[in-house]
Amino acid sequence: MMPSTNRILGKSVIVTIIAVVATFGLSFTARLALQMPIDWLSWVECTFIPILIGMPVSAYIFAQSETIQDTCDKLEKSHTALREAHERLTFVTSHDPMTGLLSRGEFMARMDRRRDEGECDTVLLIDPDHFSSINDKHGHFKGDETLVQIAKALVYATRPGDSIGRLGGEEFGILLREARKEQGMTIAENIRRNIEGIPWVRGQQDVVEVTVSIGGAEISRNADTQNVLRIAGRCLFEAKQRGRNRVSFEYEPTRLQDAEERKTRRRFE
């Protein structure tokens, strides 16, 4: 027999025994109170009637109870599986599959939420120096490995409440919670040093040297997040112009204007 069948029969037998005992007690008490004789028919009625009625009724009730419980268990398992699938889907849609960092959309959404909360944060833009040469010299597999190592360094150098995202290609972004410009510059410099100090040597013919340039901007209350990112991008460009492998929270507008003019001339040449 199946375990559920044994449980149903066991419960039904117990209920039937209780019914028989209760029937004897009530029937004999009533007969004695009314001074009615207790004959063999009384014994038969008090024994078989509870068995004939109580046994099938209780078995049916307990069988339905088992069915309902089994259905509830299946629903619970389905709900757990659905919740886990939703969590996996949410993670996949909000995170970069290669590095495990936030996607650009999720990173921007967190910036917007922090702005709406009225907190003063700092955003950093991190870009590897001469990254295309790594792909050209060592191949795209090594380039992907480099991005993963940089992502790990960013996680190591930031605080638990900070948000780290891969904004596209080789560019990364960090949202430093409740950090002013001075603290942001300190964290950015630690990040730059950590990445510069990563042991990339894998052999005599497999040497990868990686540095990053970092641009940062403080996010004031009710600031436009796109504008903040543009300012951080200009600071990143300034860090590149000043020799790379450095941190910049300031930029010179004339350099940006010259860069835009060079791009325009190349477009029409």
Short mmCIF file of C-alpha atoms in Angstrom, two decimals:
data_model
loop_
_atom_site.label_atom_id
_atom_site.label_comp_id
_atom_site.label_asym_id
_atom_site.label_seq_id
_atom_site.Cartn_x
_atom_site.Cartn_y
_atom_site.Cartn_z
CA MET A 1 0.00 0.00 0.00
CA MET A 2 1.00 3.57 -0.56
CA PRO A 3 1.90 5.66 2.51
CA SER A 4 -1.10 7.92 1.93
CA THR A 5 -3.45 4.89 1.86
CA ASN A 6 -2.02 3.61 5.14
CA ARG A 7 -2.52 7.00 6.72
CA ILE A 8 -6.13 7.18 5.54
CA LEU A 9 -6.96 3.69 6.82
CA GLY A 10 -5.21 4.31 10.14
CA LYS A 11 -7.07 7.55 10.77
CA SER A 12 -10.39 6.01 9.69
CA VAL A 13 -9.96 3.07 12.08
CA ILE A 14 -9.20 5.40 14.98
CA VAL A 15 -12.23 7.57 14.20
CA THR A 16 -14.45 4.49 13.87
CA ILE A 17 -13.31 3.09 17.22
CA ILE A 18 -14.05 6.41 18.86
CA ALA A 19 -17.50 6.44 17.21
CA VAL A 20 -18.25 2.91 18.44
CA VAL A 21 -17.24 3.75 22.00
CA ALA A 22 -19.23 7.00 21.92
CA THR A 23 -22.30 5.18 20.54
CA PHE A 24 -22.15 2.57 23.29
CA GLY A 25 -21.82 5.24 25.92
CA LEU A 26 -24.70 7.36 24.68
CA SER A 27 -27.01 4.47 23.83
CA PHE A 28 -26.54 2.52 27.04
CA THR A 29 -26.76 5.66 29.17
CA ALA A 30 -30.03 6.62 27.50
CA ARG A 31 -31.45 3.10 27.86
CA LEU A 32 -30.55 2.97 31.54
CA ALA A 33 -32.03 6.42 32.14
CA LEU A 34 -35.25 5.41 30.39
CA GLN A 35 -35.23 1.99 32.04
CA MET A 36 -35.11 0.24 28.69
CA PRO A 37 -33.68 -3.26 28.42
CA ILE A 38 -30.20 -3.78 26.94
CA ASP A 39 -30.44 -6.82 24.70
CA TRP A 40 -28.25 -8.38 22.02
CA LEU A 41 -29.78 -6.07 19.36
CA SER A 42 -28.52 -3.05 21.28
CA TRP A 43 -25.00 -4.47 21.17
CA VAL A 44 -25.27 -5.13 17.43
CA GLU A 45 -26.63 -1.65 16.68
CA CYS A 46 -23.96 0.09 18.75
CA THR A 47 -21.21 -1.94 17.10
CA PHE A 48 -22.08 -2.17 13.41
CA ILE A 49 -23.91 1.08 12.74
CA PRO A 50 -20.87 3.28 13.61
CA ILE A 51 -18.64 0.94 11.57
CA LEU A 52 -20.93 0.94 8.51
CA ILE A 53 -21.37 4.72 8.58
CA GLY A 54 -18.24 6.07 10.23
CA MET A 55 -15.64 4.01 8.38
CA PRO A 56 -16.51 5.01 4.77
CA VAL A 57 -17.35 8.61 5.69
CA SER A 58 -14.12 9.15 7.60
CA ALA A 59 -12.11 7.40 4.88
CA TYR A 60 -13.64 9.70 2.27
CA ILE A 61 -12.96 12.81 4.35
CA PHE A 62 -9.35 11.82 5.04
CA ALA A 63 -8.82 10.92 1.34
CA GLN A 64 -10.04 14.36 0.33
CA SER A 65 -7.77 15.90 2.95
CA GLU A 66 -4.77 14.01 1.50
CA THR A 67 -5.71 15.19 -2.00
CA ILE A 68 -5.97 18.81 -0.87
CA GLN A 69 -2.64 18.57 0.98
CA ASP A 70 -0.97 17.02 -2.05
CA THR A 71 -2.36 19.79 -4.24
CA CYS A 72 -1.10 22.43 -1.80
CA ASP A 73 2.37 20.83 -1.81
CA LYS A 74 2.45 20.85 -5.61
CA LEU A 75 1.32 24.49 -5.67
CA GLU A 76 4.02 25.40 -3.17
CA LYS A 77 6.67 23.68 -5.29
CA SER A 78 5.37 25.40 -8.42
CA HIS A 79 5.39 28.76 -6.65
CA THR A 80 8.98 28.19 -5.47
CA ALA A 81 10.09 27.17 -8.96
CA LEU A 82 8.32 30.21 -10.46
CA ARG A 83 9.94 32.54 -7.92
CA GLU A 84 13.38 31.08 -8.61
CA ALA A 85 12.83 31.40 -12.37
CA HIS A 86 11.73 35.01 -11.91
CA GLU A 87 14.81 35.75 -9.82
CA ARG A 88 17.07 34.18 -12.46
CA LEU A 89 15.33 36.12 -15.22
CA THR A 90 15.58 39.36 -13.24
CA PHE A 91 19.29 38.76 -12.66
CA VAL A 92 19.90 37.96 -16.33
CA THR A 93 18.07 41.07 -17.55
CA SER A 94 19.73 43.39 -15.03
CA HIS A 95 23.30 42.06 -15.07
CA ASP A 96 26.09 41.72 -17.59
CA PRO A 97 26.47 37.99 -18.41
CA MET A 98 30.27 38.05 -18.68
CA THR A 99 31.29 40.03 -15.60
CA GLY A 100 28.20 39.62 -13.41
CA LEU A 101 28.06 43.39 -12.88
CA LEU A 102 24.97 45.52 -13.39
CA SER A 103 23.84 46.21 -16.93
CA ARG A 104 23.79 49.77 -18.22
CA GLY A 105 20.01 50.00 -17.87
CA GLU A 106 20.01 48.79 -14.28
CA PHE A 107 22.94 51.07 -13.41
CA MET A 108 21.10 54.08 -14.82
CA ALA A 109 17.93 53.06 -12.96
CA ARG A 110 19.83 52.98 -9.68
CA MET A 111 21.29 56.40 -10.38
CA ASP A 112 17.78 57.73 -10.93
CA ARG A 113 16.50 56.14 -7.72
CA ARG A 114 19.36 57.58 -5.70
CA ARG A 115 18.70 61.01 -7.19
CA ASP A 116 15.04 60.77 -6.28
CA GLU A 117 16.01 59.88 -2.71
CA GLY A 118 17.86 63.19 -2.49
CA GLU A 119 21.24 61.71 -1.51
CA CYS A 120 24.60 63.17 -2.53
CA ASP A 121 26.59 60.46 -4.32
CA THR A 122 29.54 60.27 -6.69
CA VAL A 123 29.76 58.44 -10.01
CA LEU A 124 32.99 57.06 -11.51
CA LEU A 125 33.61 56.06 -15.11
CA ILE A 126 36.45 53.59 -15.60
CA ASP A 127 37.99 52.77 -18.97
CA PRO A 128 41.03 50.52 -19.63
CA ASP A 129 43.95 52.20 -21.39
CA HIS A 130 44.85 50.93 -24.88
CA PHE A 131 42.36 48.11 -24.56
CA SER A 132 42.17 47.54 -28.31
CA SER A 133 45.86 46.68 -28.34
CA ILE A 134 45.19 43.85 -25.86
CA ASN A 135 42.66 42.32 -28.24
CA ASP A 136 44.99 42.83 -31.21
CA LYS A 137 48.09 41.42 -29.48
CA HIS A 138 46.62 38.66 -27.31
CA GLY A 139 43.22 37.94 -28.84
CA HIS A 140 39.66 38.61 -27.75
CA PHE A 141 39.70 35.76 -25.22
CA LYS A 142 42.46 37.53 -23.32
CA GLY A 143 40.54 40.78 -23.70
CA ASP A 144 37.46 39.22 -22.10
CA GLU A 145 39.61 37.78 -19.31
CA THR A 146 41.03 41.27 -18.73
CA LEU A 147 37.54 42.75 -18.37
CA VAL A 148 36.59 40.04 -15.86
CA GLN A 149 39.73 40.73 -13.82
CA ILE A 150 38.99 44.45 -13.84
CA ALA A 151 35.42 43.75 -12.71
CA LYS A 152 36.73 41.68 -9.77
CA ALA A 153 39.12 44.50 -8.84
CA LEU A 154 36.26 46.99 -8.87
CA VAL A 155 34.18 44.79 -6.56
CA TYR A 156 37.15 44.37 -4.22
CA ALA A 157 37.90 48.09 -4.04
CA THR A 158 34.35 49.35 -3.44
CA ARG A 159 32.01 49.24 -0.46
CA PRO A 160 29.08 46.83 -0.02
CA GLY A 161 26.43 49.49 -0.73
CA ASP A 162 28.01 50.79 -3.95
CA SER A 163 26.69 49.86 -7.39
CA ILE A 164 29.02 48.64 -10.14
CA GLY A 165 27.99 48.26 -13.76
CA ARG A 166 29.42 47.48 -17.15
CA LEU A 167 28.12 50.35 -19.24
CA GLY A 168 29.16 48.97 -22.60
CA GLY A 169 32.23 47.52 -24.26
CA GLU A 170 35.15 48.08 -21.92
CA GLU A 171 33.64 50.97 -19.96
CA PHE A 172 32.59 50.50 -16.33
CA GLY A 173 30.64 52.71 -13.96
CA ILE A 174 30.53 52.90 -10.18
CA LEU A 175 27.89 54.67 -8.09
CA LEU A 176 29.40 55.54 -4.71
CA ARG A 177 26.63 55.92 -2.15
CA GLU A 178 26.77 58.98 0.11
CA ALA A 179 30.28 59.85 -1.05
CA ARG A 180 31.46 63.39 -1.71
CA LYS A 181 34.02 64.34 -4.31
CA GLU A 182 37.00 63.99 -1.94
CA GLN A 183 36.03 60.48 -0.84
CA GLY A 184 35.26 59.55 -4.44
CA MET A 185 38.75 60.64 -5.52
CA THR A 186 40.31 58.49 -2.80
CA ILE A 187 38.32 55.41 -3.82
CA ALA A 188 39.07 56.03 -7.49
CA GLU A 189 42.79 56.25 -6.79
CA ASN A 190 42.63 52.97 -4.85
CA ILE A 191 40.88 51.36 -7.81
CA ARG A 192 43.52 52.65 -10.22
CA ARG A 193 46.33 51.27 -8.06
CA ASN A 194 44.64 47.91 -7.54
CA ILE A 195 44.18 47.38 -11.26
CA GLU A 196 47.69 48.56 -12.04
CA GLY A 197 49.04 46.07 -9.49
CA ILE A 198 47.16 43.01 -10.76
CA PRO A 199 49.67 40.23 -11.62
CA TRP A 200 48.87 39.77 -15.29
CA VAL A 201 52.01 37.82 -16.27
CA ARG A 202 51.15 34.28 -17.37
CA GLY A 203 54.41 33.33 -19.08
CA GLN A 204 57.29 34.75 -21.06
CA GLN A 205 55.17 35.22 -24.18
CA ASP A 206 51.94 36.09 -22.38
CA VAL A 207 52.40 39.44 -20.65
CA VAL A 208 49.39 41.74 -20.25
CA GLU A 209 49.86 45.17 -18.74
CA VAL A 210 46.62 46.93 -17.90
CA THR A 211 45.95 50.36 -16.47
CA VAL A 212 42.76 52.37 -16.33
CA SER A 213 41.77 55.99 -16.56
CA ILE A 214 39.00 57.19 -14.27
CA GLY A 215 36.73 60.20 -14.50
CA GLY A 216 34.39 61.19 -11.71
CA ALA A 217 31.62 63.63 -10.90
CA GLU A 218 29.63 64.41 -7.78
CA ILE A 219 25.88 63.95 -8.07
CA SER A 220 24.16 66.89 -6.47
CA ARG A 221 20.56 66.83 -5.31
CA ASN A 222 17.99 66.72 -8.14
CA ALA A 223 20.80 66.56 -10.71
CA ASP A 224 20.17 65.23 -14.20
CA THR A 225 21.83 61.81 -14.35
CA GLN A 226 22.64 62.08 -18.06
CA ASN A 227 24.35 65.39 -17.47
CA VAL A 228 26.33 63.92 -14.56
CA LEU A 229 27.49 61.07 -16.79
CA ARG A 230 28.52 63.58 -19.47
CA ILE A 231 30.61 65.48 -16.91
CA ALA A 232 32.20 62.24 -15.69
CA GLY A 233 32.86 61.30 -19.31
CA ARG A 234 34.61 64.61 -19.91
CA CYS A 235 36.75 64.04 -16.83
CA LEU A 236 37.57 60.56 -18.14
CA PHE A 237 38.60 62.10 -21.45
CA GLU A 238 40.78 64.57 -19.54
CA ALA A 239 42.48 61.69 -17.72
CA LYS A 240 43.22 60.08 -21.09
CA GLN A 241 44.58 63.34 -22.49
CA ARG A 242 46.85 63.86 -19.49
CA GLY A 243 48.67 60.58 -20.10
CA ARG A 244 46.24 57.83 -18.97
CA ASN A 245 46.53 55.70 -15.83
CA ARG A 246 45.21 58.54 -13.71
CA VAL A 247 42.11 59.93 -11.99
CA SER A 248 40.44 63.19 -12.95
CA PHE A 249 37.49 65.05 -11.48
CA GLU A 250 38.21 68.18 -13.53
CA TYR A 251 38.39 68.87 -17.25
CA GLU A 252 39.50 71.62 -19.60
CA PRO A 253 36.73 72.66 -22.03
CA THR A 254 39.28 73.73 -24.68
CA ARG A 255 40.60 70.17 -24.98
CA LEU A 256 37.09 68.83 -25.48
CA GLN A 257 36.38 71.44 -28.12
CA ASP A 258 39.60 70.55 -29.95
CA ALA A 259 38.69 66.87 -29.81
CA GLU A 260 35.24 67.56 -31.25
CA GLU A 261 36.77 69.64 -34.04
CA ARG A 262 39.16 66.81 -34.92
CA LYS A 263 36.28 64.35 -35.07
CA THR A 264 34.31 66.71 -37.32
CA ARG A 265 37.27 67.19 -39.69
CA ARG A 266 37.83 63.44 -39.95
CA ARG A 267 34.14 62.94 -40.73
CA PHE A 268 34.27 65.24 -43.76
CA GLU A 269 37.78 64.41 -45.03
#
